[in-house]
Short mmCIF file of C-alpha atoms in Angstrom, two decimals:
data_model
loop_
_atom_site.label_atom_id
_atom_site.label_comp_id
_atom_site.label_asym_id
_atom_site.label_seq_id
_atom_site.Cartn_x
_atom_site.Cartn_y
_atom_site.Cartn_z
CA MET A 4 32.70 -2.35 6.29
CA ILE A 5 29.22 -2.43 7.82
CA GLU A 6 27.72 -2.85 4.34
CA THR A 7 29.86 -5.94 3.65
CA LEU A 8 29.05 -7.54 7.02
CA TYR A 9 25.35 -6.83 6.54
CA LEU A 10 25.24 -8.37 3.06
CA LEU A 11 27.11 -11.47 4.27
CA SER A 12 24.68 -11.86 7.19
CA LEU A 13 21.75 -11.64 4.77
CA LEU A 14 23.28 -14.16 2.35
CA PHE A 15 24.03 -16.74 5.05
CA THR A 16 20.60 -16.31 6.66
CA LEU A 17 18.75 -16.78 3.38
CA LEU A 18 20.82 -19.86 2.54
CA ILE A 19 20.19 -21.54 5.88
CA LEU A 20 16.44 -20.87 5.58
CA LYS A 21 16.20 -22.23 2.02
CA ALA A 22 14.12 -25.23 3.08
CA HIS A 23 11.51 -22.89 4.60
CA PRO A 24 10.25 -20.47 1.92
CA ALA A 25 7.72 -18.78 4.25
CA SER A 26 10.42 -17.58 6.65
CA MET A 27 13.03 -17.06 3.94
CA VAL A 28 10.81 -14.66 1.98
CA PHE A 29 9.70 -12.94 5.18
CA VAL A 30 13.34 -12.30 6.17
CA PHE A 31 14.18 -11.12 2.64
CA LEU A 32 11.30 -8.63 2.64
CA VAL A 33 12.33 -7.23 6.03
CA ASN A 34 15.85 -6.72 4.71
CA MET A 35 14.82 -5.32 1.35
CA LEU A 36 12.34 -2.78 2.69
CA SER A 37 14.63 -1.67 5.52
CA GLY A 38 18.09 -2.05 4.00
CA PHE A 39 17.74 -1.31 0.30
CA THR A 40 17.76 2.49 0.58
CA PRO A 41 20.73 2.63 3.01
CA LEU A 42 22.75 0.42 0.63
CA ILE A 43 21.82 2.47 -2.43
CA THR A 44 23.08 5.62 -0.70
CA THR A 45 26.58 4.20 -1.02
CA LEU A 46 26.16 4.32 -4.82
CA MET A 47 24.15 7.51 -5.34
CA ARG A 48 23.35 10.73 -3.52
CA TYR A 49 20.01 10.68 -1.69
CA ASP A 50 19.01 13.69 0.41
CA LEU A 51 15.21 13.55 0.38
CA VAL A 52 14.99 11.74 3.73
CA LEU A 53 17.49 11.89 6.59
CA PHE A 54 18.37 8.63 8.30
CA ASP A 55 21.27 7.00 10.11
CA LYS A 56 22.59 4.42 7.65
CA HIS A 57 24.97 2.83 10.17
CA LEU A 58 22.22 2.41 12.77
CA VAL A 59 19.77 0.86 10.30
CA LEU A 60 22.29 -1.62 8.89
CA SER A 61 23.51 -2.50 12.39
CA MET A 62 19.96 -3.37 13.48
CA LEU A 63 19.47 -5.50 10.37
CA LEU A 64 22.81 -7.19 11.02
CA ILE A 65 21.63 -8.16 14.52
CA PHE A 66 18.26 -9.28 13.09
CA ASN A 67 19.92 -11.57 10.52
CA PHE A 68 22.71 -12.87 12.74
CA SER A 69 20.32 -13.87 15.53
CA ILE A 70 18.16 -15.85 13.11
CA PHE A 71 21.23 -17.54 11.58
CA ILE A 72 22.70 -18.66 14.93
CA LEU A 73 19.39 -19.78 16.45
CA HIS A 74 18.40 -21.70 13.31
CA ILE A 75 21.69 -23.61 13.35
CA ILE A 76 20.89 -24.67 16.93
CA TYR A 77 17.35 -25.60 15.82
CA LEU A 78 18.67 -27.78 13.00
CA LEU A 79 21.01 -29.60 15.37
CA LEU A 80 18.21 -30.37 17.84
CA LYS A 81 15.16 -31.08 15.66
CA ASN A 82 13.89 -34.49 14.58
CA LYS A 83 13.59 -34.75 10.82
CA LYS A 84 10.15 -35.83 9.65
CA VAL A 85 8.81 -35.80 6.10
CA ILE A 86 5.22 -34.57 5.77
CA LEU A 87 3.49 -35.22 2.45
CA PHE A 88 1.29 -32.54 0.91
CA SER A 89 -2.40 -33.31 0.45
CA VAL A 90 -5.64 -31.35 0.05
CA LYS A 91 -8.28 -32.82 2.33
CA ASN A 92 -11.92 -31.91 1.84
CA TYR A 93 -13.62 -29.84 4.50
CA LYS A 94 -17.36 -30.46 4.65
CA TYR A 95 -18.31 -26.78 4.86
CA SER A 96 -15.74 -25.24 2.49
CA ARG A 97 -18.30 -24.62 -0.24
CA PHE A 98 -20.77 -23.08 2.20
CA ILE A 99 -18.07 -20.71 3.52
CA PHE A 100 -17.03 -19.98 -0.06
CA TYR A 101 -20.55 -18.89 -1.07
CA VAL A 102 -21.15 -16.83 2.09
CA PHE A 103 -17.82 -15.01 1.78
CA SER A 104 -18.48 -14.38 -1.92
CA LEU A 105 -21.15 -11.87 -0.84
CA PHE A 106 -18.57 -9.84 1.10
CA THR A 107 -16.20 -10.14 -1.85
CA LEU A 108 -18.78 -8.75 -4.28
CA PHE A 109 -19.30 -5.78 -1.99
CA LEU A 110 -15.57 -5.06 -1.75
CA VAL A 111 -15.05 -5.43 -5.51
CA TYR A 112 -17.92 -2.97 -6.08
CA GLN A 113 -16.34 -0.50 -3.62
CA ASN A 114 -12.96 -0.90 -5.32
CA ILE A 115 -14.45 -0.18 -8.75
CA SER A 116 -16.29 2.88 -7.40
CA GLN A 117 -13.07 4.14 -5.83
CA GLY A 118 -11.28 3.46 -9.12
CA PHE A 119 -13.68 5.71 -11.03
CA GLN A 120 -13.10 8.42 -8.41
CA VAL A 121 -9.36 8.13 -9.00
CA ILE A 122 -9.75 8.21 -12.77
CA ASN A 123 -12.02 11.28 -12.67
CA ASN A 124 -10.60 13.25 -9.73
CA GLY A 125 -7.16 11.89 -8.89
CA TYR A 126 -5.57 9.47 -6.45
CA ILE A 127 -6.13 11.51 -3.25
CA ALA A 128 -9.83 11.96 -4.08
CA GLY A 129 -10.19 8.20 -4.38
CA TYR A 130 -8.83 7.67 -0.90
CA GLN A 131 -11.02 10.43 0.50
CA ASP A 132 -14.04 8.74 -1.06
CA ALA A 133 -13.04 5.46 0.60
CA SER A 134 -12.67 7.16 4.00
CA GLU A 135 -16.20 8.59 3.73
CA GLN A 136 -17.93 5.25 3.07
CA THR A 137 -20.94 4.60 5.31
CA ILE A 138 -20.02 0.91 5.50
CA LYS A 139 -16.25 0.56 5.55
CA ALA A 140 -15.05 -1.90 2.95
CA THR A 141 -11.92 -2.56 5.01
CA SER A 142 -14.08 -4.15 7.73
CA PHE A 143 -14.80 -7.03 5.35
CA PHE A 144 -11.25 -7.38 4.06
CA PRO A 145 -10.45 -10.57 6.08
CA PHE A 146 -13.43 -12.32 4.48
CA LEU A 147 -12.27 -11.32 1.00
CA LEU A 148 -8.79 -12.65 1.73
CA ILE A 149 -10.10 -16.00 2.95
CA PHE A 150 -12.37 -16.20 -0.11
CA TYR A 151 -9.43 -15.36 -2.40
CA PHE A 152 -7.20 -18.03 -0.92
CA LEU A 153 -10.03 -20.59 -1.01
CA LEU A 154 -10.07 -19.95 -4.75
CA PHE A 155 -6.34 -20.58 -4.81
CA VAL A 156 -6.63 -23.86 -2.87
CA PHE A 157 -9.53 -25.01 -5.05
CA TYR A 158 -7.31 -24.38 -8.06
CA LEU A 159 -4.49 -26.44 -6.54
CA LYS A 160 -6.93 -29.30 -6.07
CA ASP A 161 -9.13 -29.16 -9.21
CA ARG A 162 -7.04 -27.15 -11.73
CA ARG A 163 -10.15 -25.34 -12.99
CA LYS A 164 -9.20 -22.11 -14.77
CA ILE A 165 -12.36 -20.34 -13.57
CA TYR A 166 -10.72 -20.02 -10.15
CA LEU A 167 -7.76 -18.16 -11.69
CA VAL A 168 -10.15 -15.88 -13.59
CA LEU A 169 -12.00 -14.97 -10.38
CA MET A 170 -8.70 -14.31 -8.59
CA GLY A 171 -7.68 -12.04 -11.47
CA CYS A 172 -10.96 -10.10 -11.26
CA ILE A 173 -10.41 -9.39 -7.55
CA ILE A 174 -6.84 -8.18 -8.21
CA ALA A 175 -8.04 -6.02 -11.11
CA SER A 176 -10.57 -4.29 -8.85
CA TYR A 177 -7.70 -3.14 -6.60
CA LEU A 178 -5.51 -2.09 -9.51
CA MET A 179 -8.29 0.18 -10.78
CA TYR A 180 -7.45 2.80 -8.16
CA GLY A 181 -3.69 2.23 -8.20
CA GLY A 182 -3.39 -0.03 -5.15
CA ARG A 183 -0.50 -2.46 -5.57
CA SER A 184 -0.42 -4.01 -2.10
CA PHE A 185 -3.13 -6.60 -2.71
CA LEU A 186 -1.47 -7.79 -5.91
CA LEU A 187 1.96 -7.91 -4.28
CA TYR A 188 1.10 -9.63 -1.01
CA THR A 189 -1.44 -12.14 -2.34
CA SER A 190 0.98 -13.07 -5.11
CA ILE A 191 3.89 -13.46 -2.69
CA SER A 192 1.76 -15.51 -0.29
CA SER A 193 0.57 -17.84 -3.05
CA VAL A 194 4.01 -18.26 -4.63
CA VAL A 195 5.74 -18.98 -1.30
CA PHE A 196 3.49 -21.94 -0.67
CA LEU A 197 3.82 -23.10 -4.28
CA ILE A 198 7.57 -23.26 -3.60
CA LEU A 199 6.88 -25.16 -0.37
CA ILE A 200 4.91 -27.86 -2.23
CA LYS A 201 7.46 -27.84 -5.08
CA ARG A 202 5.10 -26.60 -7.80
CA ILE A 203 7.60 -23.85 -8.74
CA THR A 204 11.24 -23.14 -7.90
CA TYR A 205 13.06 -20.22 -6.27
CA LYS A 206 14.73 -19.55 -9.64
CA GLN A 207 11.40 -19.15 -11.42
CA PHE A 208 10.15 -16.92 -8.60
CA ALA A 209 13.27 -14.74 -8.85
CA ILE A 210 13.05 -14.39 -12.66
CA VAL A 211 9.38 -13.33 -12.56
CA SER A 212 10.03 -10.94 -9.67
CA ILE A 213 12.94 -9.24 -11.44
CA CYS A 214 10.83 -8.80 -14.58
CA ALA A 215 7.82 -7.47 -12.65
CA LEU A 216 9.74 -5.06 -10.39
CA PRO A 217 10.22 -2.24 -12.95
CA LEU A 218 6.50 -2.37 -13.83
CA ILE A 219 5.49 -2.15 -10.16
CA VAL A 220 7.82 0.80 -9.57
CA LEU A 221 6.58 2.55 -12.71
CA ALA A 222 2.96 1.97 -11.65
CA GLY A 223 3.71 3.71 -8.36
CA ALA A 224 5.23 6.67 -10.18
CA LEU A 225 2.29 7.02 -12.56
CA ARG A 226 -0.20 6.71 -9.68
CA GLU A 227 1.40 9.71 -8.02
CA GLY A 228 1.19 11.78 -11.17
CA GLY A 229 4.86 11.62 -12.17
CA SER A 230 6.88 9.64 -14.66
CA GLY A 231 9.13 8.28 -11.87
CA ALA A 232 11.27 5.60 -13.44
CA LEU A 233 11.02 7.39 -16.80
CA ASP A 234 12.87 10.51 -15.65
CA SER A 235 15.24 8.96 -13.09
CA THR A 236 16.96 5.65 -12.49
CA ILE A 237 14.85 2.76 -11.25
CA LEU A 238 17.20 2.39 -8.26
CA PHE A 239 16.56 5.98 -7.23
CA ARG A 240 12.79 5.54 -7.64
CA MET A 241 12.84 2.36 -5.53
CA SER A 242 14.94 3.99 -2.82
CA MET A 243 12.49 6.88 -2.71
CA GLU A 244 9.52 4.56 -2.28
CA MET A 245 11.25 2.60 0.49
CA ALA A 246 12.95 5.48 2.29
CA ASN A 247 10.29 5.80 4.99
CA ILE A 248 11.33 2.65 6.83
CA PRO A 249 15.00 3.50 7.48
CA MET A 250 13.85 7.02 8.31
CA ILE A 251 11.46 5.64 10.95
CA ILE A 252 14.13 3.36 12.45
CA SER A 253 16.50 6.32 12.73
CA ASN A 254 13.98 8.66 14.36
CA LEU A 255 12.28 6.52 16.98
CA ASN A 256 13.31 9.09 19.58
CA VAL A 257 10.19 11.11 18.67
CA LEU A 258 8.21 8.38 20.46
CA ASP A 259 10.23 8.47 23.68
CA ASP A 260 7.36 9.93 25.70
CA ILE A 261 4.73 7.44 24.46
CA ASN A 262 3.57 5.15 27.27
CA GLN A 263 2.16 1.94 25.78
CA PRO A 264 2.12 -1.06 28.16
CA LEU A 265 2.44 -4.33 26.23
CA ILE A 266 -0.84 -5.71 27.63
CA ILE A 267 -2.72 -2.67 26.26
CA VAL A 268 -0.94 -3.04 22.92
CA ALA A 269 -2.05 -6.69 22.76
CA LEU A 270 -5.64 -5.83 23.72
CA SER A 271 -5.74 -3.06 21.11
CA THR A 272 -5.42 -5.69 18.40
CA LEU A 273 -8.92 -6.91 19.34
CA PRO A 274 -12.05 -5.26 17.88
CA HIS A 275 -12.70 -1.97 19.65
CA SER A 276 -16.22 -3.02 20.65
CA ILE A 277 -14.70 -5.78 22.81
CA ILE A 278 -12.04 -3.54 24.34
CA LEU A 279 -14.43 -0.72 25.20
CA SER A 280 -16.86 -3.15 26.86
CA LEU A 281 -13.97 -4.14 29.16
CA GLY A 282 -13.49 -0.50 30.12
CA ILE A 283 -10.14 -0.23 28.28
CA GLU A 284 -9.28 2.68 26.00
CA PRO A 285 -7.59 1.36 22.85
CA ILE A 286 -4.28 2.99 21.90
CA ASN A 287 -2.93 4.18 18.58
CA SER A 288 -0.39 2.08 16.76
CA LEU A 289 3.20 3.29 16.72
CA SER A 290 2.82 4.12 13.02
CA THR A 291 0.00 6.57 13.83
CA GLU A 292 1.88 8.03 16.77
CA PHE A 293 5.04 8.37 14.71
CA VAL A 294 3.54 10.37 11.85
CA THR A 295 1.63 12.55 14.35
CA ASN A 296 4.85 13.41 16.21
CA TYR A 297 7.34 13.43 13.35
CA ASP A 298 5.28 15.22 10.67
CA PRO A 299 2.02 16.60 12.17
CA GLY A 300 1.19 18.50 8.97
CA TRP A 301 1.24 15.29 6.94
CA ALA A 302 -0.76 13.50 9.64
CA LYS A 303 -3.41 16.26 9.62
CA ALA A 304 -3.72 15.88 5.84
CA GLY A 305 -4.46 12.17 6.36
CA GLY A 306 -1.03 10.89 5.43
CA GLY A 307 1.00 8.16 7.06
CA PHE A 308 4.32 6.35 6.88
CA GLY A 309 3.40 2.77 7.63
CA PHE A 310 5.86 1.23 10.02
CA SER A 311 8.77 -1.17 10.25
CA ILE A 312 8.81 -4.46 12.10
CA ILE A 313 12.46 -3.73 12.95
CA GLY A 314 11.39 -0.44 14.50
CA GLU A 315 8.44 -2.07 16.24
CA ILE A 316 10.61 -4.78 17.85
CA TYR A 317 13.38 -2.38 18.81
CA TYR A 318 10.97 0.18 20.31
CA ARG A 319 9.20 -2.47 22.41
CA PHE A 320 12.13 -4.69 23.43
CA GLY A 321 15.41 -2.94 22.57
CA TYR A 322 18.46 -4.80 21.28
CA PHE A 323 17.58 -7.87 23.33
CA GLY A 324 14.32 -8.08 21.36
CA LEU A 325 16.20 -7.89 18.07
CA MET A 326 18.22 -10.93 19.17
CA THR A 327 15.22 -13.06 20.26
CA VAL A 328 11.90 -11.95 18.77
CA PRO A 329 12.84 -12.43 15.07
CA TYR A 330 13.50 -16.15 15.51
CA CYS A 331 10.22 -16.57 17.41
CA ILE A 332 8.54 -15.22 14.27
CA VAL A 333 10.58 -17.61 12.11
CA LEU A 334 9.46 -20.60 14.23
CA LEU A 335 5.84 -19.46 13.89
CA LEU A 336 6.28 -19.37 10.11
CA HIS A 337 7.76 -22.89 10.14
CA ASN A 338 4.69 -24.03 12.07
CA LEU A 339 2.43 -22.41 9.46
CA GLU A 340 4.19 -24.40 6.74
CA ARG A 341 3.55 -27.68 8.57
CA LYS A 342 -0.11 -26.83 9.15
CA PHE A 343 -0.53 -25.85 5.51
CA ILE A 344 0.85 -29.16 4.25
CA LYS A 345 -1.32 -31.24 6.60
CA GLY A 346 -4.52 -29.14 6.66
CA ASP A 347 -7.75 -29.33 4.70
CA GLU A 348 -9.04 -26.74 2.20
CA PHE A 349 -10.27 -24.24 4.76
CA ASP A 350 -7.15 -24.65 6.93
CA LYS A 351 -4.96 -23.87 3.93
CA ALA A 352 -6.97 -20.75 3.05
CA LEU A 353 -6.74 -19.51 6.64
CA ILE A 354 -2.99 -20.17 6.82
CA LEU A 355 -2.42 -18.28 3.56
CA THR A 356 -4.48 -15.38 4.94
CA PHE A 357 -2.45 -15.43 8.16
CA TYR A 358 0.79 -15.39 6.17
CA TYR A 359 -0.50 -12.45 4.11
CA GLY A 360 -0.96 -10.55 7.37
CA MET A 361 2.50 -11.48 8.60
CA ILE A 362 4.29 -10.19 5.51
CA MET A 363 2.17 -7.02 5.74
CA TRP A 364 3.60 -6.72 9.26
CA VAL A 365 6.96 -5.99 7.63
CA ARG A 366 5.97 -2.39 6.88
CA GLY A 367 2.33 -1.96 7.81
CA ASP A 368 0.26 -0.78 10.76
CA PHE A 369 1.08 -3.34 13.48
CA ILE A 370 -2.21 -3.08 15.39
CA GLU A 371 -4.50 -3.01 12.33
CA ILE A 372 -2.77 -6.02 10.77
CA SER A 373 -2.79 -7.87 14.10
CA ARG A 374 -6.59 -7.53 14.10
CA LEU A 375 -6.64 -9.41 10.80
CA LEU A 376 -4.49 -12.14 12.35
CA MET A 377 -6.83 -12.37 15.37
CA ILE A 378 -9.83 -12.88 13.08
CA VAL A 379 -8.01 -15.67 11.23
CA LEU A 380 -7.04 -17.35 14.51
CA PHE A 381 -10.65 -17.11 15.67
CA PHE A 382 -11.88 -18.95 12.57
CA TYR A 383 -9.08 -21.52 12.81
CA TYR A 384 -9.73 -22.52 16.42
CA VAL A 385 -13.53 -22.27 16.28
CA LYS A 386 -13.40 -24.66 13.34
CA ARG A 387 -11.12 -26.95 15.34
CA PHE A 388 -13.55 -26.89 18.26
CA ALA A 389 -16.72 -27.39 16.21
CA TYR A 390 -15.40 -29.88 13.64
CA ARG A 391 -13.13 -32.35 15.38
CA ASN A 392 -11.95 -35.43 13.47
CA GLY A 393 -14.14 -34.53 10.49
CA LYS A 394 -17.39 -35.18 12.37
#
């Protein structure tokens, strides 16, 4: 019964959000990464990870239902306005493009070096090599993202294939060491906004996604040294890869003694140099605390679980949060769509970068990803302050 109610809530929520691809895809990803494994357990036996299927699906049901009801109210109250898509020129886009290309070259070089480590010594050795870098490549990741999405916006405007080639080279540098996240989340971010401006359709997006999914799952299996989808069903392999999230939602009780005031959580999303200068000790994200408490052996070996935005909301705000916070996120995503349509080149690149961070929120490290979002907001509002009315 709970499975049927959950699937109906998902269907109705996706249908009502159809005009807003940014929020529709966000909601779909939350549901897929949290609800896929619990649903598959009704079709096949899955004992590798213990989780409470009824609890997970109930939380997702509340998540979906709250968005559905609140969006109906929003549609009844809002004034309909049509905003036409355009790509305005920003005077300093090319300057920013060339400056950020230096950071991008550095990250691509680090990715290739890590890739050779993986090829020669295995996947774990590649990550160890990355963790021992004198200058952390991840510190420059926001600049690479903005550069990447500037390439994308330039392509939308000029249709020059060189921009696609450069985007492909950046993706290839990540694929060298088996990382799929950059390919997945940059592709999703780009495609969502192509749907928004009606360059492609949901149907085309769905067809490509269905075709690509087995390859992505197989790549994950090969990266880990197994044949994965070759020696088991693809559904089982997918449920194994996504089992962490329902497991986290079901075992939040391991964090019951963690005291994290919301103001300290918010401050911890800022760079540590700023926090420490204020005399505040930054806290660990819930994902770090969870793996340390739930599986200390795996944590000591450098492993992690990521986290779930469902778990994050529920842990901070309880069931009331699950009924209110999700739609606040949806409204933020609607605002991003409007800003993307109206903004200039640099605005569009920043909004795409921000959206990338938000869909990484779905299963990533909340505090680390929030730092990326803070950097994007800093650029966005500094640009607004320094470059008003194009002067």
